[in-house]
PDB file of C-alpha atoms in Angstrom:
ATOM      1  CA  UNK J   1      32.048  17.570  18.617  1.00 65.00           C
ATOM      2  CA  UNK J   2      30.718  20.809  17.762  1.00 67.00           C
ATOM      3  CA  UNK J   3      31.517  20.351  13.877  1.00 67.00           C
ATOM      4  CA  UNK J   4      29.953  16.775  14.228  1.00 75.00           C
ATOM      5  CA  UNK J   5      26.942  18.183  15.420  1.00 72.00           C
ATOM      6  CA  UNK J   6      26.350  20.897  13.007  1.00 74.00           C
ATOM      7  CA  UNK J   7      26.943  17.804  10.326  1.00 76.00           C
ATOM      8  CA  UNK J   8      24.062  16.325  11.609  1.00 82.00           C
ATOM      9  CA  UNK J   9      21.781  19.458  12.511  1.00 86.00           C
ATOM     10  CA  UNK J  10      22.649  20.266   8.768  1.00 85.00           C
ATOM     11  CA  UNK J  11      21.230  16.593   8.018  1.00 89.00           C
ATOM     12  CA  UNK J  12      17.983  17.157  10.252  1.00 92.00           C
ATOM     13  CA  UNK J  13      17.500  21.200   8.766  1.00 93.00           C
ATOM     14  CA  UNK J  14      17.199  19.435   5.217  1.00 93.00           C
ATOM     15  CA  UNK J  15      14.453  17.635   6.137  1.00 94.00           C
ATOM     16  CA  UNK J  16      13.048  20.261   7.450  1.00 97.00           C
ATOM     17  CA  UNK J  17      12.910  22.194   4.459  1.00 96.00           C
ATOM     18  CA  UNK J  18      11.808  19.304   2.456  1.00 97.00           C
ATOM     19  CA  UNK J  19       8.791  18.629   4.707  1.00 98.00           C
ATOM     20  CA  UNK J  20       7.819  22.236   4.931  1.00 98.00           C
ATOM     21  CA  UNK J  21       7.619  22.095   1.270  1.00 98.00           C
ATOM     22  CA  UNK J  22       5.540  19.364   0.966  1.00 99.00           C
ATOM     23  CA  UNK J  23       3.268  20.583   3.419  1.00 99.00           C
ATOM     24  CA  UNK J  24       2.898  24.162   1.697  1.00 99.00           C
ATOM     25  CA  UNK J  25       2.681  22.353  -1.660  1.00 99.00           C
ATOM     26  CA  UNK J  26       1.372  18.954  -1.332  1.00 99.00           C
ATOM     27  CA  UNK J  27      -0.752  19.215   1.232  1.00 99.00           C
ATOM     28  CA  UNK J  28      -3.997  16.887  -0.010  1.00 98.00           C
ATOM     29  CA  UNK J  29      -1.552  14.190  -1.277  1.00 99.00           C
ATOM     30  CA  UNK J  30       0.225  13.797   2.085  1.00 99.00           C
ATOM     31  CA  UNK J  31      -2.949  13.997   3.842  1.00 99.00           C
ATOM     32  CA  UNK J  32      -4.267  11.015   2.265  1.00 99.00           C
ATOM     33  CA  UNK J  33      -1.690   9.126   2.406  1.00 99.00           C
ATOM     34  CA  UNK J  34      -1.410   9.373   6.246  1.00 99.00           C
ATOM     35  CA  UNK J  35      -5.492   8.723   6.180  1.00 99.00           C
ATOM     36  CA  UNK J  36      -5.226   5.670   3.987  1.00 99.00           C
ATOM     37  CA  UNK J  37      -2.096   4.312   6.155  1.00 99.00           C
ATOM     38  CA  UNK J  38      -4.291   4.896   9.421  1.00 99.00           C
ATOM     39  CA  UNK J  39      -6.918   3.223   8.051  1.00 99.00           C
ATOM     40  CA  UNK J  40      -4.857  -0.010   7.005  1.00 99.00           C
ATOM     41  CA  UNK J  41      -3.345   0.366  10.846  1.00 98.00           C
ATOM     42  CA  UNK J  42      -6.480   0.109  12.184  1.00 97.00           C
ATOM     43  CA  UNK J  43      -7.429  -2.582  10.210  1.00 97.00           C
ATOM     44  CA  UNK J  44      -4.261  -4.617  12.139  1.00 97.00           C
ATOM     45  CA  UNK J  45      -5.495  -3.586  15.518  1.00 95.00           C
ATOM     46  CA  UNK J  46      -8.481  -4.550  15.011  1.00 94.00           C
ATOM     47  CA  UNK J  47      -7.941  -8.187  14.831  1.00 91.00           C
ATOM     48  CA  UNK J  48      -5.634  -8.375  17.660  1.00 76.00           C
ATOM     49  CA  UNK J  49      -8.068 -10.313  19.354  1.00 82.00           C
ATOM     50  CA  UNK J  50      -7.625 -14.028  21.410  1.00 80.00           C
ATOM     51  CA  UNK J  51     -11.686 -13.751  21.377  1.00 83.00           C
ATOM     52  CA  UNK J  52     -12.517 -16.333  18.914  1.00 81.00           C
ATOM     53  CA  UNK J  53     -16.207 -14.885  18.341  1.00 80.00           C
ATOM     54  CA  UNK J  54     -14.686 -11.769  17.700  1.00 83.00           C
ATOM     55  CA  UNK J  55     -12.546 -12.677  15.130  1.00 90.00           C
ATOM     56  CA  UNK J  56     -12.697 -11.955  11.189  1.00 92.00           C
ATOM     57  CA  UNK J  57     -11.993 -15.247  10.081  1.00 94.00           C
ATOM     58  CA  UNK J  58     -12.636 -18.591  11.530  1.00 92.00           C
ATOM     59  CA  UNK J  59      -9.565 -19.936  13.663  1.00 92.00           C
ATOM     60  CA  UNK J  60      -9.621 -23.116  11.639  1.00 93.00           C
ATOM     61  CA  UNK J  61      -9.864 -21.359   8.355  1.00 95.00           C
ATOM     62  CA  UNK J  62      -6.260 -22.648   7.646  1.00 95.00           C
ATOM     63  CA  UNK J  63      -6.076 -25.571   9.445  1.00 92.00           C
ATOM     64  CA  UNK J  64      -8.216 -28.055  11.957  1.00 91.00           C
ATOM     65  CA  UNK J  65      -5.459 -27.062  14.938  1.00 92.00           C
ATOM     66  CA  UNK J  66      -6.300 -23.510  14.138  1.00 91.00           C
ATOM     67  CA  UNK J  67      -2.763 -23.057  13.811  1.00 91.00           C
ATOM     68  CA  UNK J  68      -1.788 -20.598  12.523  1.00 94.00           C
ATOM     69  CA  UNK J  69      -4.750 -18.116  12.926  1.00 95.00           C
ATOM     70  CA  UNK J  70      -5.363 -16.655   9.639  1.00 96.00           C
ATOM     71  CA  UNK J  71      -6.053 -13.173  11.320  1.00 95.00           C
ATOM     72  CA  UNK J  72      -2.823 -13.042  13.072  1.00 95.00           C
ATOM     73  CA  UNK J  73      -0.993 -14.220   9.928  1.00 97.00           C
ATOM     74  CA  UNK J  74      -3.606 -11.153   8.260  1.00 98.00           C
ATOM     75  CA  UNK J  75      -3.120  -8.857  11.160  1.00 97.00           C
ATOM     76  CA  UNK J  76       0.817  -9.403  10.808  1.00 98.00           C
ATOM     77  CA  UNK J  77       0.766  -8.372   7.122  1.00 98.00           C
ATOM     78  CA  UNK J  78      -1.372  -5.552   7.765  1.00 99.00           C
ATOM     79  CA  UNK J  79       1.001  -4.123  10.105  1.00 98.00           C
ATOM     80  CA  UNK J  80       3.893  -4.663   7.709  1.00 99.00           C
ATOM     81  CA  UNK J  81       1.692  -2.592   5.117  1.00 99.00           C
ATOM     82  CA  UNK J  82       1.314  -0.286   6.629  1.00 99.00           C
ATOM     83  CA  UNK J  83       4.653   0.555   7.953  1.00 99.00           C
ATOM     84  CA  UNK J  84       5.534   0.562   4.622  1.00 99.00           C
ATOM     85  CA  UNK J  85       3.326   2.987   3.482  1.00 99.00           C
ATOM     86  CA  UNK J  86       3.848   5.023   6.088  1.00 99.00           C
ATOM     87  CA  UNK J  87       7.755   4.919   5.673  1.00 99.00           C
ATOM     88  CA  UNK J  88       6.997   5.792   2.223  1.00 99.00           C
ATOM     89  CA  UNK J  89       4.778   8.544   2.588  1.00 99.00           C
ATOM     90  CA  UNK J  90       7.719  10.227   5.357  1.00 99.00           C
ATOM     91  CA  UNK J  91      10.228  10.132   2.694  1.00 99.00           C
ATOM     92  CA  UNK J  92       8.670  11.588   0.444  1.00 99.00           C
ATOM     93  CA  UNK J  93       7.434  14.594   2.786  1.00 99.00           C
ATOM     94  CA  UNK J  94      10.899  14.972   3.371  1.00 98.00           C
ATOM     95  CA  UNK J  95      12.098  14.932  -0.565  1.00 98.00           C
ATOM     96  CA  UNK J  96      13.453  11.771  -0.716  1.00 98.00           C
ATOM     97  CA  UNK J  97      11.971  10.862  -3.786  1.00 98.00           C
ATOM     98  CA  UNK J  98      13.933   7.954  -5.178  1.00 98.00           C
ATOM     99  CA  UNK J  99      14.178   6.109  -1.525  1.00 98.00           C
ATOM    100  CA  UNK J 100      10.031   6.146  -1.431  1.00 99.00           C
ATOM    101  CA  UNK J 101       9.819   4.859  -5.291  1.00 98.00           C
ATOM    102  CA  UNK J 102      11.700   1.972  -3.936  1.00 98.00           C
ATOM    103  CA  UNK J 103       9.531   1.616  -0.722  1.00 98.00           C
ATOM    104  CA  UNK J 104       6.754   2.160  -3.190  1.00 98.00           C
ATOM    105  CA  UNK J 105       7.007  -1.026  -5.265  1.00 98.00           C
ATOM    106  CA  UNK J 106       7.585  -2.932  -1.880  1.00 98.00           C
ATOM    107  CA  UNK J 107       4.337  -1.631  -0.960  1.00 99.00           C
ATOM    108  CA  UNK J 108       3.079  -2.263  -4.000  1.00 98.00           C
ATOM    109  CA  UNK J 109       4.188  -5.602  -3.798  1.00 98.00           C
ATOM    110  CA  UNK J 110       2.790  -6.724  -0.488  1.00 99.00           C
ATOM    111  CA  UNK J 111      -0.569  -4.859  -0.694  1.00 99.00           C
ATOM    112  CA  UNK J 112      -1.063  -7.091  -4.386  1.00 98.00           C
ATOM    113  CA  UNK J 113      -0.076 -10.445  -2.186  1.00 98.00           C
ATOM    114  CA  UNK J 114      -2.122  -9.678   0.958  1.00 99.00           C
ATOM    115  CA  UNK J 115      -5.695  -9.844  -1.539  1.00 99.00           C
ATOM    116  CA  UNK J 116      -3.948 -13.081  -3.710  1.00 98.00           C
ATOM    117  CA  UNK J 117      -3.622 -14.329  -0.445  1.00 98.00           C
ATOM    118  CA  UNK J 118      -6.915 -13.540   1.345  1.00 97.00           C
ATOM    119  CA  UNK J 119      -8.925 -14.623  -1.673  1.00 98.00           C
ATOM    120  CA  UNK J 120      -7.718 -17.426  -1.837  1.00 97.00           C
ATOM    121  CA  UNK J 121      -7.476 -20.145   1.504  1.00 97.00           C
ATOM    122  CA  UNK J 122      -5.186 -22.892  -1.100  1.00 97.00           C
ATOM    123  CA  UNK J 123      -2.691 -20.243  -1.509  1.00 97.00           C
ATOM    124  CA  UNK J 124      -2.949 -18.952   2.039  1.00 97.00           C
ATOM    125  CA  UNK J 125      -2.382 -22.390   3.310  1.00 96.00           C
ATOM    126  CA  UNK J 126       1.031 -22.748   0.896  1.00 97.00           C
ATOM    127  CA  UNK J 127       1.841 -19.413   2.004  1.00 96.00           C
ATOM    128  CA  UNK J 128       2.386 -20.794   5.662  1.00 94.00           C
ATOM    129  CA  UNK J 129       4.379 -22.865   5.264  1.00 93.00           C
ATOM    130  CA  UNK J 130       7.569 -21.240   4.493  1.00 85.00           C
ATOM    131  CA  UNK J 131       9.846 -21.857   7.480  1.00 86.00           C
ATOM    132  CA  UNK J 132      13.001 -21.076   5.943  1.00 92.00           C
ATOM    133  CA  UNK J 133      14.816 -19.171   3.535  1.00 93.00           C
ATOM    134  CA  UNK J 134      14.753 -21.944   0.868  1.00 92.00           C
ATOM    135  CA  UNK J 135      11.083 -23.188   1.455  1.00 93.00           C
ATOM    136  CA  UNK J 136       9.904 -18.986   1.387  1.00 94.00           C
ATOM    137  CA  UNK J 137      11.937 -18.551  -1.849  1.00 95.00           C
ATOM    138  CA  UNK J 138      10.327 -21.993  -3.434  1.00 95.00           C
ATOM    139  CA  UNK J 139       6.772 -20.599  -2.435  1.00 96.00           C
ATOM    140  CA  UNK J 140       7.322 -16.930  -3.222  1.00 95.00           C
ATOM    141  CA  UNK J 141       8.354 -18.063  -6.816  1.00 96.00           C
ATOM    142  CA  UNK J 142       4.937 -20.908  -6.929  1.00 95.00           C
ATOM    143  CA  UNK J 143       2.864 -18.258  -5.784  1.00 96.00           C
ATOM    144  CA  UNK J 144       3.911 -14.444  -6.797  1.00 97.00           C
ATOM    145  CA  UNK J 145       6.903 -14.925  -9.388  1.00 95.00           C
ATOM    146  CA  UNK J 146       6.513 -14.234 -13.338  1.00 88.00           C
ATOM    147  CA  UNK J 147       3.218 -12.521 -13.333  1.00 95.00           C
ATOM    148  CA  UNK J 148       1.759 -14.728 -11.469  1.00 97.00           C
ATOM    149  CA  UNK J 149       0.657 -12.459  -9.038  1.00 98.00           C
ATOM    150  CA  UNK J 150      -0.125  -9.769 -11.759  1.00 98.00           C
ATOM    151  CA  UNK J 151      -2.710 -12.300 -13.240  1.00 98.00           C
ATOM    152  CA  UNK J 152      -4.271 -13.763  -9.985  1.00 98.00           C
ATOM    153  CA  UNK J 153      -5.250 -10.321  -9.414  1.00 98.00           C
ATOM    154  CA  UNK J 154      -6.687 -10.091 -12.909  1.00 98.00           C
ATOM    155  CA  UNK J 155      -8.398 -13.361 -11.861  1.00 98.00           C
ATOM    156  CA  UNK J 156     -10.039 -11.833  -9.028  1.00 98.00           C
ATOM    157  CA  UNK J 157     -11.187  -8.435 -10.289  1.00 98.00           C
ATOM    158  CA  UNK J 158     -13.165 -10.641 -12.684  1.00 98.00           C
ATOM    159  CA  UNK J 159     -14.937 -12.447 -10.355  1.00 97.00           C
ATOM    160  CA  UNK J 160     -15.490  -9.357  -7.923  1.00 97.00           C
ATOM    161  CA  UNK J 161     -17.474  -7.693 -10.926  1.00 96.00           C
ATOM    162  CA  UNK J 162     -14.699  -5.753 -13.080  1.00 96.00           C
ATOM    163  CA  UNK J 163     -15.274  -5.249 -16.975  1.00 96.00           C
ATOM    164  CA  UNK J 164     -12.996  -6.936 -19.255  1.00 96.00           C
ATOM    165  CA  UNK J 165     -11.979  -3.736 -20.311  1.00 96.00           C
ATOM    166  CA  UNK J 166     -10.806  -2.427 -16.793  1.00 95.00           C
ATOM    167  CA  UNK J 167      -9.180  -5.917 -16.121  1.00 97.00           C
ATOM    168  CA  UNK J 168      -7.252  -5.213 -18.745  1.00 97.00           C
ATOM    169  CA  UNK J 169      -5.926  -1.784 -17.934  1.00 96.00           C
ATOM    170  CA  UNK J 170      -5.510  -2.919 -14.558  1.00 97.00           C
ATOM    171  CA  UNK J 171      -3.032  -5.659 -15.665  1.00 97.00           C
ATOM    172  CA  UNK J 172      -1.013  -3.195 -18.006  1.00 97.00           C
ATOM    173  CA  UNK J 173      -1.182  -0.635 -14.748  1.00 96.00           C
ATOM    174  CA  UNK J 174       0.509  -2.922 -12.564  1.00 97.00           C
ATOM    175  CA  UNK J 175       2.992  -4.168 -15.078  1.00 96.00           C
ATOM    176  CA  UNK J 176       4.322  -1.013 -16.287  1.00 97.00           C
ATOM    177  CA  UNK J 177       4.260   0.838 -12.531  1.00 96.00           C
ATOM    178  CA  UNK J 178       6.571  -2.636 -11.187  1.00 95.00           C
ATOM    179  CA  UNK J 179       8.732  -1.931 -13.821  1.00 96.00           C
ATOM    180  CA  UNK J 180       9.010   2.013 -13.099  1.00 97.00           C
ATOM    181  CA  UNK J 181       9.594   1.584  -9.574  1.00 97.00           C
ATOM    182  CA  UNK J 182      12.059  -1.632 -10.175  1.00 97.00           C
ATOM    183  CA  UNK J 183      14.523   0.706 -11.221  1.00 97.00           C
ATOM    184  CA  UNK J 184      15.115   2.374  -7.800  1.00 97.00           C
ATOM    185  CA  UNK J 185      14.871  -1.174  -5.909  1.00 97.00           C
ATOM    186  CA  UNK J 186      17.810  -2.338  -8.438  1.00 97.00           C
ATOM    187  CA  UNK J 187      19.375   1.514  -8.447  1.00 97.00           C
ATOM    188  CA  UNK J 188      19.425   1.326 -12.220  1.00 97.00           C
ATOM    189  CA  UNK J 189      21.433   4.185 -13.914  1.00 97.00           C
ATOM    190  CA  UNK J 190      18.159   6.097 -14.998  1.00 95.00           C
ATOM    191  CA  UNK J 191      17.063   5.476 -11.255  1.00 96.00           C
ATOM    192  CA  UNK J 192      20.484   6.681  -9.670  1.00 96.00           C
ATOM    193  CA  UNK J 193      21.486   9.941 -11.640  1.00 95.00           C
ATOM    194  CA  UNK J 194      18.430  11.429 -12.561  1.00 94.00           C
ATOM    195  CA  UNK J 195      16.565  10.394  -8.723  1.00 95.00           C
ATOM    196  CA  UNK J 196      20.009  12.348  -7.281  1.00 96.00           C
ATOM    197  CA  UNK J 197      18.265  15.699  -8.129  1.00 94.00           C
ATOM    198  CA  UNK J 198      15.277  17.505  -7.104  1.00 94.00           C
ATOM    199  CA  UNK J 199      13.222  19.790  -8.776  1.00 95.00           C
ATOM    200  CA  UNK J 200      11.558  22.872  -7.050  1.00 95.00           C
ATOM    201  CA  UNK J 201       8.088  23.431  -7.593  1.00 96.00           C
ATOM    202  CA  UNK J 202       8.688  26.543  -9.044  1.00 94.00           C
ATOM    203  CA  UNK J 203       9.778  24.386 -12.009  1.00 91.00           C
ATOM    204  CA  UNK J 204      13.536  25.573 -11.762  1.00 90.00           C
ATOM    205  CA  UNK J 205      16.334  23.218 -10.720  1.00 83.00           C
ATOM    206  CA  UNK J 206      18.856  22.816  -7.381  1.00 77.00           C
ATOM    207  CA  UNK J 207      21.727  20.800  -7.085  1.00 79.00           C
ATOM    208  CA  UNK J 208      22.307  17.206  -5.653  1.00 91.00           C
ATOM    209  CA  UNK J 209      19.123  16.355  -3.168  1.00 93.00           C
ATOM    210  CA  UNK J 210      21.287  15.172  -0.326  1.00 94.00           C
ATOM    211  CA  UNK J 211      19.424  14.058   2.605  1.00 95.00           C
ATOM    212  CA  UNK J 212      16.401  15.540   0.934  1.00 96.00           C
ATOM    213  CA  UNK J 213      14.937  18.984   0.847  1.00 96.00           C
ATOM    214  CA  UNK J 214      11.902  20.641  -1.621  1.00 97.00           C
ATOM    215  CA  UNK J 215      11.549  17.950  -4.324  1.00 97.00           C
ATOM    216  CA  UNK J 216       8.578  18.508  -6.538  1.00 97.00           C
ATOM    217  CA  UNK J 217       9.507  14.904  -8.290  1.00 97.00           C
ATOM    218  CA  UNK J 218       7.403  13.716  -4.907  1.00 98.00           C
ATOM    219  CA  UNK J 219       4.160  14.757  -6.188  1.00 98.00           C
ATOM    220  CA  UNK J 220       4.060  11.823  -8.986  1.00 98.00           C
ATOM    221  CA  UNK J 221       5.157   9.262  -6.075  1.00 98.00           C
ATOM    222  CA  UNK J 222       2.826  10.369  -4.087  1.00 99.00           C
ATOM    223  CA  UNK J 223       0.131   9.755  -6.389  1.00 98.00           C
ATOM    224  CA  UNK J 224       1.191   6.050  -7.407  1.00 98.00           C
ATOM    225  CA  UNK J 225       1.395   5.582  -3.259  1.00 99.00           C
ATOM    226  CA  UNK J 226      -2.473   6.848  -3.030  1.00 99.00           C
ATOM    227  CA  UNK J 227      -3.628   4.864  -5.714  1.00 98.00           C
ATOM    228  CA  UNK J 228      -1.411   1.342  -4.356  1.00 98.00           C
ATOM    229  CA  UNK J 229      -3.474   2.290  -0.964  1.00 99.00           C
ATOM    230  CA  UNK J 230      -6.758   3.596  -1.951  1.00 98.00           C
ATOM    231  CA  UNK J 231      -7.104  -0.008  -4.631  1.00 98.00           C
ATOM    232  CA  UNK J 232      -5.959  -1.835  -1.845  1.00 99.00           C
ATOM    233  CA  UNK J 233      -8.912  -0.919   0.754  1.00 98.00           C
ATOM    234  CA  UNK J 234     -11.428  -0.810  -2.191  1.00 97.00           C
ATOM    235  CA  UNK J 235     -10.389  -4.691  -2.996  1.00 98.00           C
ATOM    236  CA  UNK J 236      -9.628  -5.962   0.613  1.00 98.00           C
ATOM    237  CA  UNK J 237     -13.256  -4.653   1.639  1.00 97.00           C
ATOM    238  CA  UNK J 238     -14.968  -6.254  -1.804  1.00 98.00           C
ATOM    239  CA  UNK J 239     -12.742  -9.804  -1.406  1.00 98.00           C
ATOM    240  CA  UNK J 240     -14.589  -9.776   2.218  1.00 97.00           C
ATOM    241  CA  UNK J 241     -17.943  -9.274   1.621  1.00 96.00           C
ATOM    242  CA  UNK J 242     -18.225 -10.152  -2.276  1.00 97.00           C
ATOM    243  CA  UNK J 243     -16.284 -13.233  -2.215  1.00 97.00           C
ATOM    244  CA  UNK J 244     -16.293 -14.267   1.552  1.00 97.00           C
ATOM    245  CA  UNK J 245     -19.689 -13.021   2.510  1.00 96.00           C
ATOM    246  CA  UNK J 246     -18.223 -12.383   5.964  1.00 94.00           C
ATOM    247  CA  UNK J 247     -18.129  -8.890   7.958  1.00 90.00           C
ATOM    248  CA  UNK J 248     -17.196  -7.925  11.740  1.00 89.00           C
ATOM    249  CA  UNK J 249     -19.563  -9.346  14.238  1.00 80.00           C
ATOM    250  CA  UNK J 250     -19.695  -6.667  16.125  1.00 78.00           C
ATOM    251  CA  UNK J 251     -18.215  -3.413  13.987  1.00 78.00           C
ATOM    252  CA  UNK J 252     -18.261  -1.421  17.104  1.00 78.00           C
ATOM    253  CA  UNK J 253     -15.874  -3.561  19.006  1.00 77.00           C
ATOM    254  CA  UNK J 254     -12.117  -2.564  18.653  1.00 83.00           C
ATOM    255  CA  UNK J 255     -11.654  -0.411  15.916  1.00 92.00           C
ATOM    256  CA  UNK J 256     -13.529  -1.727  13.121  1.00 94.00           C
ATOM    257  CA  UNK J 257     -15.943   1.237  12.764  1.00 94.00           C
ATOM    258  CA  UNK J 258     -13.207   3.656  13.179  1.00 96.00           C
ATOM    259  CA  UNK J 259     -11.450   2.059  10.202  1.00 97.00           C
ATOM    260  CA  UNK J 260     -14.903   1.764   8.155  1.00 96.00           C
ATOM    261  CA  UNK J 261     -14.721   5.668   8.518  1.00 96.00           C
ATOM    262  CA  UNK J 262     -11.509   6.216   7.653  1.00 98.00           C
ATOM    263  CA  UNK J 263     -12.198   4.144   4.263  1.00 98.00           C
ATOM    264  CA  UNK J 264     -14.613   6.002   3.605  1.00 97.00           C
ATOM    265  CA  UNK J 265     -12.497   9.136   3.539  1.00 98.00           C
ATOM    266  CA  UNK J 266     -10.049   7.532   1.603  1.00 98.00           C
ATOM    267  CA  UNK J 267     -12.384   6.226  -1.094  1.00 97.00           C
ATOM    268  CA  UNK J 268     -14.063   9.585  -1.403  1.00 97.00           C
ATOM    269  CA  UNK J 269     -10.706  12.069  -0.898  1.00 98.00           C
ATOM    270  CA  UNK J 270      -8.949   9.963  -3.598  1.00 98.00           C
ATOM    271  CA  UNK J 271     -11.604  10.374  -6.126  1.00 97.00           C
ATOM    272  CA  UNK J 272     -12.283  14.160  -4.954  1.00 97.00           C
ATOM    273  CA  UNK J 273      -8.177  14.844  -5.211  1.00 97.00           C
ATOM    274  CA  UNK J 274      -7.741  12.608  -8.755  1.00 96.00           C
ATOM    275  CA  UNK J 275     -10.869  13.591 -10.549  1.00 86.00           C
ATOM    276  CA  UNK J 276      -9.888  14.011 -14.290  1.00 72.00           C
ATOM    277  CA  UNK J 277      -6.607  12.612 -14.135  1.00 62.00           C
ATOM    278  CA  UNK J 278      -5.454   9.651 -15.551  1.00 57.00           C
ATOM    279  CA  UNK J 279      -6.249   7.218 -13.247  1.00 56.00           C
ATOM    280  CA  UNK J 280      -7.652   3.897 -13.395  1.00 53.00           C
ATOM    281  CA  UNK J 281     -11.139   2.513 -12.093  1.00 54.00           C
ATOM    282  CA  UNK J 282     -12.360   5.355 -10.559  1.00 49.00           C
ATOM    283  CA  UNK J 283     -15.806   4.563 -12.239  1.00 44.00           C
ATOM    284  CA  UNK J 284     -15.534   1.189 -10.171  1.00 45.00           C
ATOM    285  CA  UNK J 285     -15.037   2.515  -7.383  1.00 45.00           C
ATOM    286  CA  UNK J 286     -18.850   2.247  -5.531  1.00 42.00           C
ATOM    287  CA  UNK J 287     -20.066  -1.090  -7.043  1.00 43.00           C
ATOM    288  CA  UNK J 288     -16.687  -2.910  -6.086  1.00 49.00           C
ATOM    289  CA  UNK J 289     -16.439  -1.897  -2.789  1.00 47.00           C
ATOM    290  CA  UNK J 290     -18.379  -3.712   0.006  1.00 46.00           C
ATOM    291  CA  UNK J 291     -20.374  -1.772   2.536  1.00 39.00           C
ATOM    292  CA  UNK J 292     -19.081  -1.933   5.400  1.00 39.00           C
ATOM    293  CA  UNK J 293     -21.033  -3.515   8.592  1.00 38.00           C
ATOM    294  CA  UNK J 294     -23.368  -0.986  11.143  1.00 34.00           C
TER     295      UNK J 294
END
């Protein structure tokens, strides 16, 4: 039992090393990542609420019954976000680079369907009605399946006041990162060998990454994950009051103004840690997003 134990203390230490690196290293990036996943949280909690005057949405939004509440179905996805952000953002504080690219394009993924999806009630309501494994499958591919979901986006950023230009960038952006972080969902051979080793940040090499450990590869992650996040709050916020014209009733019920702050600290910490790097619509970053209720 002893020699089992050290196995998994050995397991545990790696981490340990890979998160102290991180920290030392990578400080700013993990911060915001933990600050934009808090935010998103706190966006789910606060409409966890049977108080129908309290709620974002109107309960028959979807349908006359008011079944299903939109914000539950929203507050549901929400959570799911960020979980998956968050899961992200702890792999890659612990090295585990190639797990989080993979965690990445799910995030990716769902942040991109939760705007289609808010935007738009028609789509919402098809959304619902998956039941099953072969009705979710028939919808996911109507709704989200060969670009679809790439150019409903594009669709929207138009209408929320985006330059043809920046559309455009956008669209390549999202293209080329699903593509990048396909490989490690599908464990292509790039994906596999290369992702098996970490780099120090030192710039010098170390051998297999096994169960993590210093892994300067995470800093380029880490930057796609604050971008997926930081776009996401900057739409979700602009889809609400440009397109919906609707805000919290009362922002200082639940945790609505709590999450208003913590936007702004992601909207502002982003642009302050990414200033000069290649990164897109940072210029559109004020007029896009809505200002939040007082």
């Amino acid at each position: 039992m002893k020699d089992i134990d050290s196995c998994l203390n050995s397991v545990e230490l790696q981490g340990a090393v890979g998160s102290a690196a991180t920290q030392q290293h990578l400080p700013d990036p993990l911060s915001l990542s933990r600050l934009s996943t808090a935010c998103i949280g706190l966006l789910a909690l606060s409409l966890h609420t049977k108080e129908e005057e309290q709620q974002l949405f109107r309960a028959d939004w979807l349908s006359e019954s008011k079944l299903p509440n939109p914000n539950h179905i929203l507050q549901c996805m929400l959570t799911q976000l960020a979980n998956f952000s968050l899961s992200a953002s702890v792999l890659l504080e612990r090295g585990l680079d190639n797990p989080a690219r993979a965690l990445c394009r799910h995030t990716m993924e769902l942040s991109q369907q939760i705007l289609a999806l808010m935007y738009s009630r028609d789509d919402f309501r098809i959304y619902i009605g998956g039941h099953d494994e072969k009705s979710s499958t028939h919808i996911w591919n109507a709704l989200f399946a060969k670009g679809k979901l790439n150019r409903r986006l594009s669709e929207i950023e138009e209408r929320l006041g985006f330059d043809a230009e920046m559309v455009d960038h956008m669209r390549a952006h999202r293209s080329s990162n699903y593509a990048f972080y396909s490989q490690a969902v599908h464990h292509s051979y790039i994906a596999t060998t290369v992702g098996s080793y970490s780099p120090r940040f030192d710039g010098s090499w170390h051998s297999l990454g096994v169960f993590g450990g210093e892994n300067a590869a995470v800093e380029t992650t880490f930057r796609s994950l604050n971008f997926t996040l930081w776009y996401f709050l900057l739409v979700f916020f602009a889809i609400l009051d440009k397109h919906h014209r609707i805000r919290p009733r009362n922002a200082k019920e639940l945790f609505w103004l709590e999450a208003f702050m913590l936007h702004f600290c992601v909207k502002e910490g982003y642009l302050l840690l990414y200033t000069g790097t290649d990164n897109p619509i940072e210029s559109s970053a004020t007029h896009t997003s809505g200002a939040p209720a007082n």
